Coordinates of C-alpha atoms in Angstrom, one line a residue:
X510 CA 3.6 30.9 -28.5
X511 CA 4.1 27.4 -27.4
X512 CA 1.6 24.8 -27.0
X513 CA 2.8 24.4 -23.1
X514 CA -0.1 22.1 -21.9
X515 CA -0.1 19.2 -24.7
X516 CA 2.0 16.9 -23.1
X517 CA -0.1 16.7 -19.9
X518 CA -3.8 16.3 -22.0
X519 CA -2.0 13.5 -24.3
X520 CA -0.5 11.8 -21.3
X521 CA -3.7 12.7 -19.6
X522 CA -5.3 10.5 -22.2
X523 CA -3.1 7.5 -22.5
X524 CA -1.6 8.1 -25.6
X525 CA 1.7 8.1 -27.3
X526 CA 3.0 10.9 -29.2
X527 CA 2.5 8.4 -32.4
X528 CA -1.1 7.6 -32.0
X529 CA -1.8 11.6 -31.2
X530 CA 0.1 12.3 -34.7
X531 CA -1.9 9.6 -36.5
X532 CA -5.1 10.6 -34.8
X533 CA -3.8 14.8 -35.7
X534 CA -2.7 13.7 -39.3
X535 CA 0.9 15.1 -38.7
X536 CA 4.1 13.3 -37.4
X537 CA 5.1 12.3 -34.2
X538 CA 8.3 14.7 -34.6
X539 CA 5.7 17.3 -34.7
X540 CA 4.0 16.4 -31.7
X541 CA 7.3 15.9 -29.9
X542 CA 8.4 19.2 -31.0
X543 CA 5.6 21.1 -29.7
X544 CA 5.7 19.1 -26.3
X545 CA 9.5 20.0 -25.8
X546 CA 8.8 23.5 -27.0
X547 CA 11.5 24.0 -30.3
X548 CA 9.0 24.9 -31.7
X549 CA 7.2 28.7 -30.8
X550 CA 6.0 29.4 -34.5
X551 CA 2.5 27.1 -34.1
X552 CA 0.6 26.6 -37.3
X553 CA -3.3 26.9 -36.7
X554 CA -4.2 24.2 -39.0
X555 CA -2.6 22.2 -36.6
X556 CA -3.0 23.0 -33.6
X557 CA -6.5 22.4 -34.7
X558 CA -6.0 19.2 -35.5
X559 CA -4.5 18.0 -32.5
X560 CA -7.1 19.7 -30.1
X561 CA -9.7 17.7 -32.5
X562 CA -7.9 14.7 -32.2
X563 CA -7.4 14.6 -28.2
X564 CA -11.3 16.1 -28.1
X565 CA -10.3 19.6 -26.5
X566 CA -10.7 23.4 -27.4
X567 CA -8.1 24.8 -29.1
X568 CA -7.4 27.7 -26.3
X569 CA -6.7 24.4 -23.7
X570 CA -3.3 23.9 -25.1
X571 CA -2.1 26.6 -24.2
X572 CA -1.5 28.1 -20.7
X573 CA -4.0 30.3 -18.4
X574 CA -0.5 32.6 -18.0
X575 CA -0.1 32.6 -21.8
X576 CA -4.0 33.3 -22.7
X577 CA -4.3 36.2 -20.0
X578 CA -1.0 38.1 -21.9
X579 CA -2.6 37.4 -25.4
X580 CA -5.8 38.6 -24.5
X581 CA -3.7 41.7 -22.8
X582 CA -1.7 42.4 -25.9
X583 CA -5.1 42.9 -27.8
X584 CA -7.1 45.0 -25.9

């Protein structure tokens, strides 16, 4: 699972991948790796974060495609 939107709500939001880390409480090599996707293995406690930090739901990092399988694979 891959946060696939991130990039476009930070840029969305004028910020740099440093102020979204300092804002988020984690570094910018996490944000960077999240944006770029090599990272799939997303830690809750931060995605958290950084939806609090850029003032979003959690569920709008991630893509409509991506939510409709997830909500497939549970039912």
């Amino acid at each position: 699972m891959r946060m696939d939107r991130l990039r476009e709500h930070r840029e969305a939001q004028g910020l740099s991948r440093e102020a979204l880390a300092r804002a988020a409480g984690v570094s910018a090599k996490t944000i960077e790796a999240h944006e770029y996707g090599r990272t799939t293995d997303v830690n809750v406690s931060i995605a958290f974060r950084i939806a609090a930090a850029l003032e979003l739901r959690l569920d709008d990092l991630f893509s409509a495609q991506l939510k409709a399988v997830t909500l497939k694979a549970v039912a």
